[in-house]
PDB file of C-alpha atoms and ligand atoms in Angstrom:
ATOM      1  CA  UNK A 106       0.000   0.000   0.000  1.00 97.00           C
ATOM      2  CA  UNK A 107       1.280   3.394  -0.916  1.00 98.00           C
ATOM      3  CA  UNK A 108       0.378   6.728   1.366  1.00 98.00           C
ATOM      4  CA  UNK A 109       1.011  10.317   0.210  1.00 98.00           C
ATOM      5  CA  UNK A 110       0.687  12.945   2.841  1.00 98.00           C
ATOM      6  CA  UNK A 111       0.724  16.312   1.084  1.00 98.00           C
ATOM      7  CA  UNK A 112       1.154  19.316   4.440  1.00 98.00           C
ATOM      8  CA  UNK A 113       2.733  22.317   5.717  1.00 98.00           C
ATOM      9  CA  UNK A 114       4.324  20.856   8.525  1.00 98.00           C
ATOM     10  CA  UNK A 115       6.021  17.659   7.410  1.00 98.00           C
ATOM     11  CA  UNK A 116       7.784  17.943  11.004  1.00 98.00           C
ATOM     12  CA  UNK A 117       3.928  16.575  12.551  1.00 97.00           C
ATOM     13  CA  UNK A 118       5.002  13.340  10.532  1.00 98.00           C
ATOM     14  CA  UNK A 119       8.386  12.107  11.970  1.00 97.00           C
ATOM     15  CA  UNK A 120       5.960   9.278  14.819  1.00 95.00           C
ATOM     16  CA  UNK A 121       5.266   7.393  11.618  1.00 95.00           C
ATOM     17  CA  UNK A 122       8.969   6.104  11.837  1.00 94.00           C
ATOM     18  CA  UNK A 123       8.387   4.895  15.280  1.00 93.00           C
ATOM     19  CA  UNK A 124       7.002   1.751  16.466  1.00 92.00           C
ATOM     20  CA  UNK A 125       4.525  -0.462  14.412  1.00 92.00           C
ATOM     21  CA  UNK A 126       4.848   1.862  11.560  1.00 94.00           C
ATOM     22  CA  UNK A 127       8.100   2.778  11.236  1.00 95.00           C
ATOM     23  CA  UNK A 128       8.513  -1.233  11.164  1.00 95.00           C
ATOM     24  CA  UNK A 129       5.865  -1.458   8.629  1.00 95.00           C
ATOM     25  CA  UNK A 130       7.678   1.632   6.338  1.00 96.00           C
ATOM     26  CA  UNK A 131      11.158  -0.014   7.181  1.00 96.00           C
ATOM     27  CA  UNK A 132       9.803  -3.379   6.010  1.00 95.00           C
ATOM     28  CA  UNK A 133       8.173  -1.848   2.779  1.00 96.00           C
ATOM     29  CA  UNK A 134       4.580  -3.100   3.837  1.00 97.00           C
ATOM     30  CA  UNK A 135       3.632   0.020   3.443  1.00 98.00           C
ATOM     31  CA  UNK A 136       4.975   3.044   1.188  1.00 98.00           C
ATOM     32  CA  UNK A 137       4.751   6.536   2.884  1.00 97.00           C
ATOM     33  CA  UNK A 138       5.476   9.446   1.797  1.00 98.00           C
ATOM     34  CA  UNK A 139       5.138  13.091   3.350  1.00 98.00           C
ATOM     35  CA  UNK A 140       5.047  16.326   0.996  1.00 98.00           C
ATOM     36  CA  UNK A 141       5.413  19.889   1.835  1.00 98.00           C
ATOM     37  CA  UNK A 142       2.744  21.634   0.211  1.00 98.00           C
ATOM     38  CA  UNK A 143       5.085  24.945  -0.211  1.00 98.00           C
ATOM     39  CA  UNK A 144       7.038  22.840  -2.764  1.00 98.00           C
ATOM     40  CA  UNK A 145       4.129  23.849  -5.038  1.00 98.00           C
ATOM     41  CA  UNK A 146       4.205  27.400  -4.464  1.00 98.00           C
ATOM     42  CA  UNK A 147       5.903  30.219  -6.765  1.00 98.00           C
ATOM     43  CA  UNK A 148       5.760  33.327  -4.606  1.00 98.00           C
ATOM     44  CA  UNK A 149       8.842  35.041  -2.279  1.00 98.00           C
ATOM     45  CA  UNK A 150       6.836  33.868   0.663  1.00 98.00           C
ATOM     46  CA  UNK A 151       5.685  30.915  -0.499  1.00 98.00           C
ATOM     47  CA  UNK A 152       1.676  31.829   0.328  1.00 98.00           C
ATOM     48  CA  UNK A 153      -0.164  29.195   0.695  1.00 98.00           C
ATOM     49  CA  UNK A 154      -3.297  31.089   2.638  1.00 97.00           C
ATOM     50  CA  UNK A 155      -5.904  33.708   1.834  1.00 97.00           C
ATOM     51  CA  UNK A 156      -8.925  35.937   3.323  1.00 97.00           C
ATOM     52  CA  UNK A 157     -11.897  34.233   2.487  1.00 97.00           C
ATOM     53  CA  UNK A 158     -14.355  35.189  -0.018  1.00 98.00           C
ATOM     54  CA  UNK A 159     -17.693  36.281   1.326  1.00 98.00           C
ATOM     55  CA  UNK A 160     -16.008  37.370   4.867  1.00 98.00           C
ATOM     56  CA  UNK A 161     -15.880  35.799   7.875  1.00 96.00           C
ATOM     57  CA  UNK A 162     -12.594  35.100  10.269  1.00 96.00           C
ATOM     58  CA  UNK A 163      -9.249  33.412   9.584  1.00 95.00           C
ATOM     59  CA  UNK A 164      -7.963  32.248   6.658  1.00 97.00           C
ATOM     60  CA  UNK A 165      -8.483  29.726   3.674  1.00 97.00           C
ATOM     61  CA  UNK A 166      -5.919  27.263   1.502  1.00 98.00           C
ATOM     62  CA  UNK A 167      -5.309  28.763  -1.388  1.00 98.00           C
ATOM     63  CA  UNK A 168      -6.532  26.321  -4.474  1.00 98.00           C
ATOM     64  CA  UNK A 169      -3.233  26.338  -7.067  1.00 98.00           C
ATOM     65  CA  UNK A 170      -0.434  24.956  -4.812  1.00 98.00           C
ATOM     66  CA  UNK A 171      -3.410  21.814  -3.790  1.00 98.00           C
ATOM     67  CA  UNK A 172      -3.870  21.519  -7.664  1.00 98.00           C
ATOM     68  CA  UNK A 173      -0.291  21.663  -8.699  1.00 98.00           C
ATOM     69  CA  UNK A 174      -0.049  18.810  -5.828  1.00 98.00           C
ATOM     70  CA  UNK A 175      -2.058  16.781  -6.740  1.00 98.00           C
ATOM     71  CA  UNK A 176      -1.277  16.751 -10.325  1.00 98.00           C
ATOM     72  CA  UNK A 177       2.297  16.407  -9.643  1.00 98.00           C
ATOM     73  CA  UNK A 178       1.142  12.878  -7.494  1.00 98.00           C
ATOM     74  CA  UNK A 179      -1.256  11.467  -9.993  1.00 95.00           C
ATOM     75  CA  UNK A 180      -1.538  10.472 -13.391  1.00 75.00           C
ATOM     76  CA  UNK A 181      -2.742  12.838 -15.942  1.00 78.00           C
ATOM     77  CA  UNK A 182      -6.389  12.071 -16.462  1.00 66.00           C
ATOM     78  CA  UNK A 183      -7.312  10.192 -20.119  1.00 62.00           C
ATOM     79  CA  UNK A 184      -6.884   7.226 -21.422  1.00 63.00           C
ATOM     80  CA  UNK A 185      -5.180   4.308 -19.373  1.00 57.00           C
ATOM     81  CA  UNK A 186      -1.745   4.613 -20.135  1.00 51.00           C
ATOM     82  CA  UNK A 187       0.526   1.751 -22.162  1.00 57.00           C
ATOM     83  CA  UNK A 188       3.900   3.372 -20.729  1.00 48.00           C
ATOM     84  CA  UNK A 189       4.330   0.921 -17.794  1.00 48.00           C
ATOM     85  CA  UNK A 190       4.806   1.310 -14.287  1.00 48.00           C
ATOM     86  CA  UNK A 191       6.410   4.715 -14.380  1.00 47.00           C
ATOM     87  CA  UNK A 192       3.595   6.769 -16.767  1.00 42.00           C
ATOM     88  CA  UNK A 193       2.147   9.553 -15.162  1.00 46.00           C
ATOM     89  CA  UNK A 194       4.131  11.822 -12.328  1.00 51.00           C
ATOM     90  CA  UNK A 195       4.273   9.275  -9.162  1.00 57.00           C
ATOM     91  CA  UNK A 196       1.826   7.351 -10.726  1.00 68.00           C
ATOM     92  CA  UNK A 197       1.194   3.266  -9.693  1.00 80.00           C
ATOM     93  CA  UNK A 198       0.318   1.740 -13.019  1.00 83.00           C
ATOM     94  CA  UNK A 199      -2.875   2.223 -14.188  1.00 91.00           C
ATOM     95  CA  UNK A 200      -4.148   2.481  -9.969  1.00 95.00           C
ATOM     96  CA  UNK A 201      -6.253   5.513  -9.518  1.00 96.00           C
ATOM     97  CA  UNK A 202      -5.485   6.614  -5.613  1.00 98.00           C
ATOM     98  CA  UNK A 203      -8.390   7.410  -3.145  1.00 98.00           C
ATOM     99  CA  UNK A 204      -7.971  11.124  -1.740  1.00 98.00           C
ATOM    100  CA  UNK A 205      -8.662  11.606   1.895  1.00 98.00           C
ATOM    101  CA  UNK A 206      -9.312  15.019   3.139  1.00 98.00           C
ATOM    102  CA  UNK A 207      -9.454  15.496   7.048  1.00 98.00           C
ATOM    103  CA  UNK A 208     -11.802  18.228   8.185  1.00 97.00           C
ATOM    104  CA  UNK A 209     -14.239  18.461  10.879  1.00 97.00           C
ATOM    105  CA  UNK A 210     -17.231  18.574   8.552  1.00 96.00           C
ATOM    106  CA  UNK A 211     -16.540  15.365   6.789  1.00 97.00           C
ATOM    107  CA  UNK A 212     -18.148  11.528   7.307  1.00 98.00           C
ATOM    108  CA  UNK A 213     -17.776  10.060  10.495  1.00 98.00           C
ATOM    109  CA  UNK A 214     -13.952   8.070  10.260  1.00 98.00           C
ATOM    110  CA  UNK A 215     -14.759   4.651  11.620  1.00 97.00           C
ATOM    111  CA  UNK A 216     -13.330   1.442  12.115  1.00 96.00           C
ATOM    112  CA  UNK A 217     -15.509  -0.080   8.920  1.00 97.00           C
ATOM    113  CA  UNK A 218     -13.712   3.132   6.466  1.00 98.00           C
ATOM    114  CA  UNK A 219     -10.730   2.011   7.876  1.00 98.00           C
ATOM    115  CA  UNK A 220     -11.105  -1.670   6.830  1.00 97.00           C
ATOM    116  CA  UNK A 221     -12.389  -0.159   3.431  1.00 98.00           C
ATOM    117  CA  UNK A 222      -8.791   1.970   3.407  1.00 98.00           C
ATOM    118  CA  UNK A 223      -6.200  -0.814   4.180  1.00 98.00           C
ATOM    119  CA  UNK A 224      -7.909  -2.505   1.048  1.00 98.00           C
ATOM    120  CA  UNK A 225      -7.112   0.380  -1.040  1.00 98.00           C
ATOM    121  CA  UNK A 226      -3.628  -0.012  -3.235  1.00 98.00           C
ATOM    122  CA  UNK A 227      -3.266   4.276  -2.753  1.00 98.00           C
ATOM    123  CA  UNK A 228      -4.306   6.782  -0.330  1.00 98.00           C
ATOM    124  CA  UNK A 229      -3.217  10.674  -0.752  1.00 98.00           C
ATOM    125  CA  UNK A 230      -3.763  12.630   2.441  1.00 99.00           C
ATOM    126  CA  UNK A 231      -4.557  16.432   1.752  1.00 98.00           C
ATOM    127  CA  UNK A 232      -3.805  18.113   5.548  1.00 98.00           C
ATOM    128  CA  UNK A 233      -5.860  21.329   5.175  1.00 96.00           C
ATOM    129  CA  UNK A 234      -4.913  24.219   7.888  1.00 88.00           C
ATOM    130  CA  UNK A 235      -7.042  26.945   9.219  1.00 80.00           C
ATOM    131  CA  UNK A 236     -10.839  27.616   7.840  1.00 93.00           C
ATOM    132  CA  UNK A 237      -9.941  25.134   5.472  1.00 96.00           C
ATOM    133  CA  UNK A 238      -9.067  24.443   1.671  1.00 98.00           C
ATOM    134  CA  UNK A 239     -10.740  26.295  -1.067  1.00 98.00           C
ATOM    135  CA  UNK A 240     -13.359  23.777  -1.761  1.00 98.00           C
ATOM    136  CA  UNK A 241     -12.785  24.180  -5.669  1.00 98.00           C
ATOM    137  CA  UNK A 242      -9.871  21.763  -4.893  1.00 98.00           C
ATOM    138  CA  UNK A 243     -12.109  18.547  -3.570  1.00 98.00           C
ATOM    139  CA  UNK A 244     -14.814  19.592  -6.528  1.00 98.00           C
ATOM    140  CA  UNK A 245     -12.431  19.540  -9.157  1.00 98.00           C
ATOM    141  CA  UNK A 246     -10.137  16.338  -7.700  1.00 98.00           C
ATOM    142  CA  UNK A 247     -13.615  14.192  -7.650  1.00 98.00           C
ATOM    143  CA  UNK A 248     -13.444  14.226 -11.482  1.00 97.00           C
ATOM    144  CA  UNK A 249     -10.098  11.898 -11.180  1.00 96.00           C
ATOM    145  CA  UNK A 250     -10.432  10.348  -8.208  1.00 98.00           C
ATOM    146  CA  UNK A 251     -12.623   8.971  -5.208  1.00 98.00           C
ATOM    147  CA  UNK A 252     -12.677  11.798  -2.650  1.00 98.00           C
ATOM    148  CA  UNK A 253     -13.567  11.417   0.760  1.00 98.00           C
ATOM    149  CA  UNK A 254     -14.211  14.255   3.420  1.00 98.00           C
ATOM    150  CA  UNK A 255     -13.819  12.180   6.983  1.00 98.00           C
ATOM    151  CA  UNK A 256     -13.661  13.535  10.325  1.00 98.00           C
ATOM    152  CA  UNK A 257     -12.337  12.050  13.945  1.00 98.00           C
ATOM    153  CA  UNK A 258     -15.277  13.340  15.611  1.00 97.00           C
ATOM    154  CA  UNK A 259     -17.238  16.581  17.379  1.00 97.00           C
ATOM    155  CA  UNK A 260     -14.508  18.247  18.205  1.00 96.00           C
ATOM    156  CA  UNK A 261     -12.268  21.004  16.361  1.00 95.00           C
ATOM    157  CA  UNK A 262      -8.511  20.078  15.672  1.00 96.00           C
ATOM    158  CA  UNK A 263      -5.753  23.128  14.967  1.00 95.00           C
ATOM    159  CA  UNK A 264      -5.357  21.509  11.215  1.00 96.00           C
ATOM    160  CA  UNK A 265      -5.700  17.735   9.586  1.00 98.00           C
ATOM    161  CA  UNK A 266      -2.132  16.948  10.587  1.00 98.00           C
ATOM    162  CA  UNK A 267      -2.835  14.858  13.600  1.00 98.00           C
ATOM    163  CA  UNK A 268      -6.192  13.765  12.423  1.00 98.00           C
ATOM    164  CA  UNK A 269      -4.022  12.173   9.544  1.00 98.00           C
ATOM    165  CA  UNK A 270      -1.717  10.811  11.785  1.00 98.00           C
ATOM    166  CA  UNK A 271      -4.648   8.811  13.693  1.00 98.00           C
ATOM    167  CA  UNK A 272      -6.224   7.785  10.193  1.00 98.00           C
ATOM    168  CA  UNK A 273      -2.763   5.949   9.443  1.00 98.00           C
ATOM    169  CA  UNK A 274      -2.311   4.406  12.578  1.00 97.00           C
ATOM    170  CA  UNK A 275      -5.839   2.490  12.369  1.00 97.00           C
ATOM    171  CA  UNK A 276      -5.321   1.911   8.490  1.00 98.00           C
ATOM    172  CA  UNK A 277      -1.788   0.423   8.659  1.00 97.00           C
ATOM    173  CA  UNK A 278      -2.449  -2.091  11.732  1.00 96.00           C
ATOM    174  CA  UNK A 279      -5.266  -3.374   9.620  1.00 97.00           C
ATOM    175  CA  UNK A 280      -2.899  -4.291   6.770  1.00 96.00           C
ATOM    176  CA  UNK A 281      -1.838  -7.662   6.287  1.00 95.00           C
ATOM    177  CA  UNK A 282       1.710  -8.140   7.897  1.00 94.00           C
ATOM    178  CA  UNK A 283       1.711  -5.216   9.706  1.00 94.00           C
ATOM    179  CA  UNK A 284       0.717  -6.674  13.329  1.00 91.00           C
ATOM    180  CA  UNK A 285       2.197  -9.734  14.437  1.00 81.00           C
ATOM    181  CA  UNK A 286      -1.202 -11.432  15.802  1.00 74.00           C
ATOM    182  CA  UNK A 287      -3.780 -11.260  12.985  1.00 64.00           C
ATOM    183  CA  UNK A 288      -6.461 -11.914  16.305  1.00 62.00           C
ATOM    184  CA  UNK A 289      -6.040  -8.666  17.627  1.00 73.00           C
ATOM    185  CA  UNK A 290      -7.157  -7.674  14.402  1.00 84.00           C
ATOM    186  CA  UNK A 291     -10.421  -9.695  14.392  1.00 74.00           C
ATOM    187  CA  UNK A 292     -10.972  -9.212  17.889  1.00 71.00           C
ATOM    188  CA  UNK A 293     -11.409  -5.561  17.671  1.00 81.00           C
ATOM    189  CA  UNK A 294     -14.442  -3.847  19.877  1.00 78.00           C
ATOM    190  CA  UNK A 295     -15.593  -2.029  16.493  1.00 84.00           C
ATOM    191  CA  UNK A 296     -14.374  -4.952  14.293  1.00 77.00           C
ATOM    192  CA  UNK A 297     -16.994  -5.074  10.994  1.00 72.00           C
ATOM    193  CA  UNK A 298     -18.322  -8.257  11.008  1.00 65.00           C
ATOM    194  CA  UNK A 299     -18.298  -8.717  14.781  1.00 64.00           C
ATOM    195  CA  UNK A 300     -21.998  -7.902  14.136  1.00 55.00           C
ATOM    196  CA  UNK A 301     -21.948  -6.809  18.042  1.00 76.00           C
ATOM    197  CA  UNK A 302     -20.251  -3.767  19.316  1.00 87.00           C
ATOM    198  CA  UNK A 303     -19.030  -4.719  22.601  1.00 96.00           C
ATOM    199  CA  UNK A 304     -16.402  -2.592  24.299  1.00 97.00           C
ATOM    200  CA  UNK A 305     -13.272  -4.367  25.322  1.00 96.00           C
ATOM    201  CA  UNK A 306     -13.799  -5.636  29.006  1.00 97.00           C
ATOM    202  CA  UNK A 307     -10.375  -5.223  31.896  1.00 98.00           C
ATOM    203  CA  UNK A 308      -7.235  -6.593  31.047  1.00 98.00           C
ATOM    204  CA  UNK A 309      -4.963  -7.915  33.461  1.00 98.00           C
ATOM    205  CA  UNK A 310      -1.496  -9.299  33.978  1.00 98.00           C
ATOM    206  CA  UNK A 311       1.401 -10.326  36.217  1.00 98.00           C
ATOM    207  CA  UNK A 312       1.967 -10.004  39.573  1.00 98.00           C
ATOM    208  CA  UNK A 313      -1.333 -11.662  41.188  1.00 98.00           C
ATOM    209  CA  UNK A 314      -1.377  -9.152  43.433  1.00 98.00           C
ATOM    210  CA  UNK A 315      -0.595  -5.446  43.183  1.00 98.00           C
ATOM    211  CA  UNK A 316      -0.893  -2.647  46.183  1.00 98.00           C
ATOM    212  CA  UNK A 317      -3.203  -5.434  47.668  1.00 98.00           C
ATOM    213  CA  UNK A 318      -5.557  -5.416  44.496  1.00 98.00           C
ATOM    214  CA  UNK A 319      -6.409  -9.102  43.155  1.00 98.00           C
ATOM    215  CA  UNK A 320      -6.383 -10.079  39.543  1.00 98.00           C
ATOM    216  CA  UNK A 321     -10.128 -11.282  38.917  1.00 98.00           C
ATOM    217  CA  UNK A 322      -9.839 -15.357  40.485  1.00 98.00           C
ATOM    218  CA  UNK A 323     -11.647 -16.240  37.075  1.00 98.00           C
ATOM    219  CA  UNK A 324      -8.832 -14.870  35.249  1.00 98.00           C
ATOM    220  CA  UNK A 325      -6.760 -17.589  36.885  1.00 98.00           C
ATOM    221  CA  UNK A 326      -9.328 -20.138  36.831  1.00 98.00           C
ATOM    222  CA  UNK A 327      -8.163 -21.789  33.744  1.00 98.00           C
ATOM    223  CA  UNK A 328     -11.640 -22.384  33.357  1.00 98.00           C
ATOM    224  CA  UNK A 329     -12.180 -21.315  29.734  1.00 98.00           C
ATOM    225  CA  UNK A 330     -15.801 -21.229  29.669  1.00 98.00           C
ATOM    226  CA  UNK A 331     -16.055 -18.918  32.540  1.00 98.00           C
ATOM    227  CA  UNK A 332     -13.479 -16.771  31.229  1.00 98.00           C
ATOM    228  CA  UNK A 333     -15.654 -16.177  28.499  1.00 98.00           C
ATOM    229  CA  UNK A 334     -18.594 -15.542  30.423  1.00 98.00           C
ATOM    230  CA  UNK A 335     -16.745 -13.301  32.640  1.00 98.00           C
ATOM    231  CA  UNK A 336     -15.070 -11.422  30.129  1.00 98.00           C
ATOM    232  CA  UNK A 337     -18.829 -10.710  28.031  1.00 98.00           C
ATOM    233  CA  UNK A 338     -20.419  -9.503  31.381  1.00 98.00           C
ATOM    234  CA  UNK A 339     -17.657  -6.643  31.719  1.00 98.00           C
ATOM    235  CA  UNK A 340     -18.013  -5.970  28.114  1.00 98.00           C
ATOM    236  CA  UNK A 341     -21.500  -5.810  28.408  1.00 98.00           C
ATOM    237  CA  UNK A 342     -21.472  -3.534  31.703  1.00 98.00           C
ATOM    238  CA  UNK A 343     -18.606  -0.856  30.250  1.00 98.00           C
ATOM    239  CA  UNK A 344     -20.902  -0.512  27.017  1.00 98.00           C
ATOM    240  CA  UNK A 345     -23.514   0.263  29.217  1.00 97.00           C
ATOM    241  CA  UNK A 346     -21.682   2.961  31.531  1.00 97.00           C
ATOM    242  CA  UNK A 347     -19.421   4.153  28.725  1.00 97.00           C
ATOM    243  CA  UNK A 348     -21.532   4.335  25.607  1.00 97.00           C
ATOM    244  CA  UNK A 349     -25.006   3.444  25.894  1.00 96.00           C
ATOM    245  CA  UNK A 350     -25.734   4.101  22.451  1.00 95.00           C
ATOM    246  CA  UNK A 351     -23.778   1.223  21.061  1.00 95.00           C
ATOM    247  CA  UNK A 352     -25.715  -0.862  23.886  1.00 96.00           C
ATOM    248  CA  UNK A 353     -29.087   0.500  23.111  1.00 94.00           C
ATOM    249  CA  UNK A 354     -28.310  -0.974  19.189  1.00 94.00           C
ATOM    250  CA  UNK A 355     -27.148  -4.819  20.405  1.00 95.00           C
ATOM    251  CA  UNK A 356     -29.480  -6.924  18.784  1.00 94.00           C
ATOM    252  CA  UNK A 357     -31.507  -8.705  21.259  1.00 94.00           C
ATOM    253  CA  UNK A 358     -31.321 -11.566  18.937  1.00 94.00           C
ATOM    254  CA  UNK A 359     -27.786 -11.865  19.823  1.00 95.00           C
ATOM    255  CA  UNK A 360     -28.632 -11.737  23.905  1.00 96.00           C
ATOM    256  CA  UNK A 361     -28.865 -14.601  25.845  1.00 96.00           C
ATOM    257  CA  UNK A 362     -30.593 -15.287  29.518  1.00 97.00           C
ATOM    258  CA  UNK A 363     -27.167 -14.428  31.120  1.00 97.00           C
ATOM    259  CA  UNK A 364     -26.671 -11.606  29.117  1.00 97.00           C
ATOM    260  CA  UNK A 365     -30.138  -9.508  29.675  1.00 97.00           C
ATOM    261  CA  UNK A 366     -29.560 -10.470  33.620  1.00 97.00           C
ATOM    262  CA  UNK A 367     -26.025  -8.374  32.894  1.00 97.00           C
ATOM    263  CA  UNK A 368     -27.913  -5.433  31.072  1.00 97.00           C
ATOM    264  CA  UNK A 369     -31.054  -5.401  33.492  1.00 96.00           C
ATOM    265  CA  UNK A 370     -28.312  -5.526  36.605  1.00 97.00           C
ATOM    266  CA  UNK A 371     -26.695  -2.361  34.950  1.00 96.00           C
ATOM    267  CA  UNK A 372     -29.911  -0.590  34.551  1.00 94.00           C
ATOM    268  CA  UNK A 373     -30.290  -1.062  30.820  1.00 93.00           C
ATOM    269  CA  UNK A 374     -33.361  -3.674  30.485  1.00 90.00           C
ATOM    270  CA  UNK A 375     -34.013  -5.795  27.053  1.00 89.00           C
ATOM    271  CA  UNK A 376     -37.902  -5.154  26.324  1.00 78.00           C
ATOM    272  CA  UNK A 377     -37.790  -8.455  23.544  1.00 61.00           C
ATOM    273  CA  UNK A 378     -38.086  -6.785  20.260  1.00 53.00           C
ATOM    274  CA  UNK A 379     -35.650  -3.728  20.898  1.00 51.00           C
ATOM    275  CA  UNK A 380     -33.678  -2.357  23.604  1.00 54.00           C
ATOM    276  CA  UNK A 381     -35.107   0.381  25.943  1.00 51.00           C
ATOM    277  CA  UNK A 382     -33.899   3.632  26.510  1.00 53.00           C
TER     278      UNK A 382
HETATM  279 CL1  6GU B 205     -10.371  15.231  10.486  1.00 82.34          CL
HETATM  280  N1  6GU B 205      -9.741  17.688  11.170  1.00 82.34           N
HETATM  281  C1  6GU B 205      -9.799  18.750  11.987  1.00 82.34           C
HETATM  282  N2  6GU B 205      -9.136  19.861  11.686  1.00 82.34           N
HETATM  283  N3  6GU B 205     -10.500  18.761  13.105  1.00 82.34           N
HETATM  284  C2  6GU B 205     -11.147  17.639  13.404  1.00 82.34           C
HETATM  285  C3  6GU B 205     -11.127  16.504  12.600  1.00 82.34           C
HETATM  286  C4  6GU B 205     -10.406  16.579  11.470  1.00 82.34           C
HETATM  287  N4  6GU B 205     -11.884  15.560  13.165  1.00 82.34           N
HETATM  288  C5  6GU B 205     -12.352  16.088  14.272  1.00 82.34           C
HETATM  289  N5  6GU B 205     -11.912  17.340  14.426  1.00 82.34           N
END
């Protein structure tokens, strides 16, 4: 898989050769690459902002360096090329790269677009700054190329740099080879597929005994089938206190005897046919 980051602060980028994916990088599981987005500027100060049209505060991304960037990274539009690998600037063959634009008003990000990412051969991330990028630039780049506008959540980040740098993180560990343990993968608590969104229960390990605090005796049981059972009542009782939304859409279908005792025990009560609240 091949990631272009196009920014104004390359610096934000230096974690992703730390850890899982500087290993990944390193290994060549994954192709990054950072841009500086004032490479693709002409003037003395390299401008890259503006006052925006119609008024209002701050300032907007100006649309030409964005367009000169992205035409620099992908192939020219028109016919599929017959020149082989290397036709079209920084092109991959005849692979047409999904853009991803950070910004609070985008789709939610979630763990099921990040599933649909790590699929993808080519991802270009366009880290907008201030009010934003002239939106002329996502109009016109949606005539070559998927474009999605995703955001982290309600809440308002200083630019798309960091957003970026959390969209990676998910992506990469979800690409084959990148994590040791392909379960950890699979068991994830927003996991597509997992049908249920439970939120991981406690986790626990060596010594025993800590500051007089007792690992769970089920934990040490050995006694697989209460382990289980264990481990889906503290699931069930965190989605509860934590995020009763994803508990009020568990399919009741999926709820056994044990498991409404759980809910009803946590004040969250299975009427049957849907859950209340
Ligand atoms: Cl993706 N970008 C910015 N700037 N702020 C955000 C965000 C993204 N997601 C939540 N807040």
């Amino acid at each position: 898989m091949k990631l272009d980051i196009i920014t104004i602060f390359p610096d934000y980028f230096a974690p992703l050769d730390v850890s899982l994916l500087g290993k990944a990088r390193r290994n060549g599981l994954i192709e990054m690459n950072v841009h500086d987005l004032r490479l693709w500027t002409h003037d003395r100060h390299r401008t890259v902002d503006d006052t925006p049209y119609g008024g209002g505060p701050g300032m907007v991304m100006k649309p030409e360096p964005w367009g000169e960037a992205l035409d620099a990274l992908t192939p020219p539009a028109g016919p599929p090329s017959t020149g082989g690998d290397q036709a079209g600037g920084g092109g991959l063959g005849g692979v047409v790269p999904r853009l991803v634009v950070p910004t609070p008003s985008g789709r939610p990000f979630t763990q099921a677009l990040a599933v649909e990412y790590a699929a993808e051969p080519w991802l270009i991330f366009a880290c907008g700054r201030y009010e934003g990028i002239d939106s002329r630039v996502v109009e016109e780049a949606r005539v070559r190329m998927r474009v999605d506008e995703v955001s982290l959540g309600d809440f308002v980040l200083a630019g798309g740099e960091v957003a970026v740098l959390v969209m990676v993180e998910a992506i990469s560990r979800l690409v084959p080879g990148v994590l040791g343990n392909f379960d950890s993968v699979t068991d994830d608590s927003f996991a597509p597929g997992a049908m249920e969104s439970l939120l991981e229960g406690p986790v626990y390990t060596k010594p025993p005994v800590w500051r007089d605090r007792a690992v769970p005796d089920v934990l040490l049981s050995g006694n697989h089938g209460a382990i289980a059972r264990w481990r889906r009542d503290q699931a069930l009782r965190r989605t509860v206190a934590n995020r009763p939304e994803l508990a009020a859409r568990l399919d009741p279908g999926d709820l056994d005897k044990h498991d409404r005792q759980v809910l009803a025990d946590a004040g969250f009560p299975v009427d049957g046919e849907h859950m209340a609240h």
